């Protein structure tokens, strides 16, 4: 059983550019969440995808968008990059919880984005 | 609105001493509370959750709804406990658990020999 993987590990972009980050969920998981972690802060929820649809979103502008594919892998796209978008982006996968239960989220290693 | 507060950014103790990492939360419904840990050069991982009421690596945490707290405790700290610790809250949406986790800012625990 492989864990959550993310690519790339690091990347550098300039202000105004667009970026795509990728995540492969853990085997058997059908739900993917994305988090932004600024330096010295805890992770902040961006959005969640289940069965290829967004089903929860945090306080992030529309220029943050995502996709989930039939194999449950996911992409995070950020348009019109700003300096404040520099952060570690974490992907987490889990199985959609049954009613009344919680299924643990498993985190990937993250992608470090630097916007210059 | 959901909010998690960890008042201490840094906490240092000596090996064998008791340790308590504080966490307070704000949530209008019935929350699920978790502690996540990140060891050096490793990914974020779940340490424990209040529903399971279990002890992991000697750590325990009790949900106190009256004080809206979920402090993490260990009676005898070990050097390998040195890590970043995050308290997190998950709120419910409808009848199913909702995947959004709200994290605190984290506490760096250093256990000295």
CSV table of C-alpha atoms in Angstrom, one decimal:
chain,number,residue,atom,x,y,z
A,1,UNK,CA,0.0,0.0,0.0
A,2,UNK,CA,1.6,3.3,-1.1
A,3,UNK,CA,1.1,6.5,0.8
A,4,UNK,CA,0.1,9.9,-0.5
A,5,UNK,CA,2.6,11.4,-3.0
A,6,UNK,CA,2.9,14.9,-4.2
A,7,UNK,CA,4.8,16.5,-7.1
A,8,UNK,CA,6.8,18.5,-7.6
A,9,UNK,CA,8.7,18.8,-4.3
A,10,UNK,CA,9.7,22.4,-4.8
A,11,UNK,CA,9.0,25.0,-7.4
A,12,UNK,CA,9.6,28.7,-7.9
A,13,UNK,CA,7.3,31.0,-9.8
A,14,UNK,CA,7.0,34.7,-10.4
A,15,UNK,CA,4.0,36.9,-9.5
A,16,UNK,CA,1.2,36.7,-12.0
A,17,UNK,CA,2.0,33.2,-13.2
A,18,UNK,CA,-0.1,30.1,-12.9
A,19,UNK,CA,0.9,26.8,-11.1
A,20,UNK,CA,-0.4,23.2,-11.0
A,21,UNK,CA,0.4,21.0,-8.1
A,22,UNK,CA,-0.3,17.2,-8.2
A,23,UNK,CA,-1.3,14.6,-5.6
A,24,UNK,CA,-1.8,10.9,-5.8
A,25,UNK,CA,-4.0,9.6,-3.0
A,26,UNK,CA,-3.3,6.6,-0.9
A,27,UNK,CA,-4.7,3.3,-2.3
A,28,UNK,CA,-8.3,2.8,-1.5
A,29,UNK,CA,-9.0,6.5,-0.6
A,30,UNK,CA,-11.6,8.4,-2.6
A,31,UNK,CA,-11.5,11.8,-0.9
A,32,UNK,CA,-8.7,14.4,-1.2
A,33,UNK,CA,-8.2,17.6,0.7
A,34,UNK,CA,-5.7,20.4,0.0
A,35,UNK,CA,-4.2,22.6,2.7
A,36,UNK,CA,-1.9,25.7,2.6
A,37,UNK,CA,0.7,26.0,5.3
A,38,UNK,CA,2.4,29.4,5.5
A,39,UNK,CA,5.7,29.6,7.4
A,40,UNK,CA,5.2,29.4,11.1
A,41,UNK,CA,1.5,28.6,10.8
A,42,UNK,CA,-0.7,25.6,10.9
A,43,UNK,CA,-2.2,24.1,7.7
A,44,UNK,CA,-5.3,26.0,6.4
A,45,UNK,CA,-8.0,24.1,4.5
A,46,UNK,CA,-8.4,25.1,0.9
A,47,UNK,CA,-11.0,22.6,-0.4
A,48,UNK,CA,-12.0,18.9,-0.5
A,49,UNK,CA,-12.8,16.7,-3.5
A,50,UNK,CA,-15.0,13.6,-3.4
A,51,UNK,CA,-16.0,11.6,-6.4
A,52,UNK,CA,-14.5,14.3,-8.7
A,53,UNK,CA,-16.6,17.1,-7.2
A,54,UNK,CA,-15.6,19.8,-4.8
A,55,UNK,CA,-17.7,19.3,-1.6
A,56,UNK,CA,-16.2,21.8,0.8
A,57,UNK,CA,-14.1,24.9,0.5
A,58,UNK,CA,-12.2,27.1,2.9
A,59,UNK,CA,-11.7,30.9,2.8
A,60,UNK,CA,-9.7,31.0,-0.4
A,61,UNK,CA,-10.4,33.1,-3.6
A,62,UNK,CA,-11.7,31.5,-6.8
A,63,UNK,CA,-8.2,31.7,-8.4
A,64,UNK,CA,-7.5,28.6,-6.2
A,65,UNK,CA,-9.2,25.7,-8.1
A,66,UNK,CA,-8.9,22.0,-8.2
A,67,UNK,CA,-9.7,18.8,-10.0
A,68,UNK,CA,-10.1,15.2,-9.0
A,69,UNK,CA,-9.7,12.4,-11.5
A,70,UNK,CA,-11.4,9.0,-11.8
A,71,UNK,CA,-8.4,7.3,-10.1
A,72,UNK,CA,-8.9,9.8,-7.2
A,73,UNK,CA,-5.6,11.7,-7.9
A,74,UNK,CA,-6.0,15.4,-7.7
A,75,UNK,CA,-4.6,18.7,-8.9
A,76,UNK,CA,-4.5,22.1,-7.3
A,77,UNK,CA,-4.3,25.1,-9.6
A,78,UNK,CA,-3.5,28.6,-8.6
A,79,UNK,CA,-3.9,31.5,-11.1
A,80,UNK,CA,-2.4,35.0,-10.9
A,81,UNK,CA,0.1,34.1,-8.3
A,82,UNK,CA,0.7,36.5,-5.5
A,83,UNK,CA,3.7,36.8,-3.2
A,84,UNK,CA,1.5,35.6,-0.2
A,85,UNK,CA,0.9,32.4,-2.0
A,86,UNK,CA,4.4,31.3,-1.1
A,87,UNK,CA,3.8,28.3,1.2
A,88,UNK,CA,3.9,24.6,1.7
A,89,UNK,CA,0.9,22.9,0.0
A,90,UNK,CA,-0.3,19.7,1.6
A,91,UNK,CA,-2.6,17.1,0.1
A,92,UNK,CA,-4.4,14.6,2.4
A,93,UNK,CA,-6.5,11.6,1.4
A,94,UNK,CA,-9.0,9.4,3.2
A,95,UNK,CA,-11.9,7.2,2.6
A,96,UNK,CA,-15.2,9.0,2.8
A,97,UNK,CA,-16.5,8.4,6.3
A,98,UNK,CA,-19.5,6.2,7.0
A,99,UNK,CA,-22.3,7.9,8.9
A,100,UNK,CA,-21.1,8.6,12.4
A,101,UNK,CA,-17.5,7.5,11.9
A,102,UNK,CA,-14.3,9.3,11.1
A,103,UNK,CA,-11.7,8.0,8.7
A,104,UNK,CA,-8.2,9.3,9.3
A,105,UNK,CA,-6.6,11.7,6.8
A,106,UNK,CA,-3.2,10.8,5.5
A,107,UNK,CA,-1.0,13.6,4.5
A,108,UNK,CA,1.6,13.8,1.7
A,109,UNK,CA,5.0,15.4,2.1
A,110,UNK,CA,3.9,18.7,0.5
A,111,UNK,CA,5.0,20.9,-2.3
A,112,UNK,CA,7.0,24.0,-1.4
A,113,UNK,CA,6.0,26.9,-3.6
A,114,UNK,CA,8.0,30.1,-3.7
A,115,UNK,CA,6.6,33.1,-5.5
A,116,UNK,CA,9.0,35.9,-6.4
B,1,UNK,CA,-16.8,29.7,13.0
B,2,UNK,CA,-14.2,27.1,13.9
B,3,UNK,CA,-11.0,28.2,15.7
B,4,UNK,CA,-8.2,26.4,17.4
B,5,UNK,CA,-5.7,28.1,19.7
B,6,UNK,CA,-2.4,26.8,20.9
B,7,UNK,CA,-1.0,29.4,23.2
B,8,UNK,CA,2.6,28.2,23.3
B,9,UNK,CA,4.7,28.2,20.2
B,10,UNK,CA,7.7,26.7,22.0
B,11,UNK,CA,7.8,24.3,25.0
B,12,UNK,CA,11.0,22.9,26.5
B,13,UNK,CA,11.2,20.2,29.1
B,14,UNK,CA,13.8,17.7,30.4
B,15,UNK,CA,13.6,14.0,29.8
B,16,UNK,CA,11.4,12.3,32.4
B,17,UNK,CA,9.4,15.5,33.2
B,18,UNK,CA,5.7,15.8,32.7
B,19,UNK,CA,4.6,17.7,29.6
B,20,UNK,CA,1.3,19.4,28.7
B,21,UNK,CA,0.6,21.0,25.4
B,22,UNK,CA,-2.4,23.3,25.6
B,23,UNK,CA,-5.2,23.5,23.1
B,24,UNK,CA,-8.5,25.5,23.2
B,25,UNK,CA,-11.1,25.5,20.6
B,26,UNK,CA,-14.2,27.4,19.5
B,27,UNK,CA,-17.0,25.6,17.7
B,28,UNK,CA,-20.8,25.9,18.0
B,29,UNK,CA,-21.6,22.3,17.3
B,30,UNK,CA,-20.2,18.9,18.4
B,31,UNK,CA,-16.6,18.8,17.3
B,32,UNK,CA,-14.1,16.1,16.8
B,33,UNK,CA,-10.7,16.9,18.2
B,34,UNK,CA,-7.3,15.6,17.1
B,35,UNK,CA,-3.7,15.9,17.8
B,36,UNK,CA,-1.3,15.7,14.8
B,37,UNK,CA,2.5,15.4,15.1
B,38,UNK,CA,5.3,16.2,12.7
B,39,UNK,CA,8.7,14.7,13.5
B,40,UNK,CA,11.8,16.2,11.9
B,41,UNK,CA,11.8,15.5,8.1
B,42,UNK,CA,8.6,13.5,8.3
B,43,UNK,CA,5.1,14.2,7.1
B,44,UNK,CA,2.2,15.2,9.3
B,45,UNK,CA,0.6,12.2,11.0
B,46,UNK,CA,-2.3,11.6,13.3
B,47,UNK,CA,-1.3,11.1,17.0
B,48,UNK,CA,-4.6,10.6,18.6
B,49,UNK,CA,-8.3,11.7,18.5
B,50,UNK,CA,-10.7,12.3,21.3
B,51,UNK,CA,-13.3,9.8,20.1
B,52,UNK,CA,-11.0,6.8,20.5
B,53,UNK,CA,-10.0,7.8,24.1
B,54,UNK,CA,-6.8,5.9,23.7
B,55,UNK,CA,-3.2,6.5,24.8
B,56,UNK,CA,-0.6,6.7,22.0
B,57,UNK,CA,3.1,6.7,22.7
B,58,UNK,CA,2.2,7.5,26.3
B,59,UNK,CA,0.2,10.6,25.3
B,60,UNK,CA,-3.4,11.2,26.4
B,61,UNK,CA,-5.9,14.0,25.7
B,62,UNK,CA,-9.2,14.7,27.3
B,63,UNK,CA,-11.9,16.7,25.7
B,64,UNK,CA,-13.3,19.3,28.3
B,65,UNK,CA,-16.4,20.8,26.7
B,66,UNK,CA,-16.9,23.1,29.6
B,67,UNK,CA,-13.5,24.7,29.2
B,68,UNK,CA,-13.5,24.0,25.4
B,69,UNK,CA,-10.0,22.5,25.8
B,70,UNK,CA,-8.2,19.4,24.5
B,71,UNK,CA,-4.8,19.5,26.2
B,72,UNK,CA,-2.2,16.8,25.3
B,73,UNK,CA,-0.4,15.3,28.2
B,74,UNK,CA,2.4,12.8,28.9
B,75,UNK,CA,3.6,12.0,32.4
B,76,UNK,CA,7.3,11.3,31.4
B,77,UNK,CA,8.6,13.0,28.3
B,78,UNK,CA,11.2,11.2,26.1
B,79,UNK,CA,13.7,12.8,23.8
B,80,UNK,CA,12.0,11.1,20.8
B,81,UNK,CA,8.9,13.1,21.6
B,82,UNK,CA,10.6,16.3,20.3
B,83,UNK,CA,8.5,17.4,17.4
B,84,UNK,CA,5.9,19.9,16.2
B,85,UNK,CA,2.4,19.2,17.6
B,86,UNK,CA,-0.8,20.5,16.1
B,87,UNK,CA,-4.2,20.5,17.6
B,88,UNK,CA,-7.0,20.2,15.0
B,89,UNK,CA,-10.8,20.3,14.9
B,90,UNK,CA,-13.2,18.7,12.5
B,91,UNK,CA,-16.7,19.9,12.3
B,92,UNK,CA,-19.7,17.9,11.1
B,93,UNK,CA,-21.7,18.8,8.0
B,94,UNK,CA,-25.0,17.0,8.0
B,95,UNK,CA,-24.9,13.4,9.2
B,96,UNK,CA,-21.4,12.5,8.0
B,97,UNK,CA,-18.0,13.5,9.2
B,98,UNK,CA,-16.7,16.4,7.1
B,99,UNK,CA,-13.1,16.3,6.1
B,100,UNK,CA,-12.2,20.0,6.8
B,101,UNK,CA,-9.6,20.2,9.6
B,102,UNK,CA,-9.0,23.5,11.3
B,103,UNK,CA,-5.5,23.5,12.8
B,104,UNK,CA,-3.9,25.5,15.5
B,105,UNK,CA,-0.6,27.3,14.9
B,106,UNK,CA,1.4,24.4,16.5
B,107,UNK,CA,3.7,23.9,19.4
B,108,UNK,CA,7.3,22.9,19.0
B,109,UNK,CA,8.2,20.5,21.8
B,110,UNK,CA,11.8,20.1,22.7
B,111,UNK,CA,12.8,17.4,25.2
B,112,UNK,CA,16.3,17.9,26.6
B,113,UNK,CA,18.4,14.9,27.8
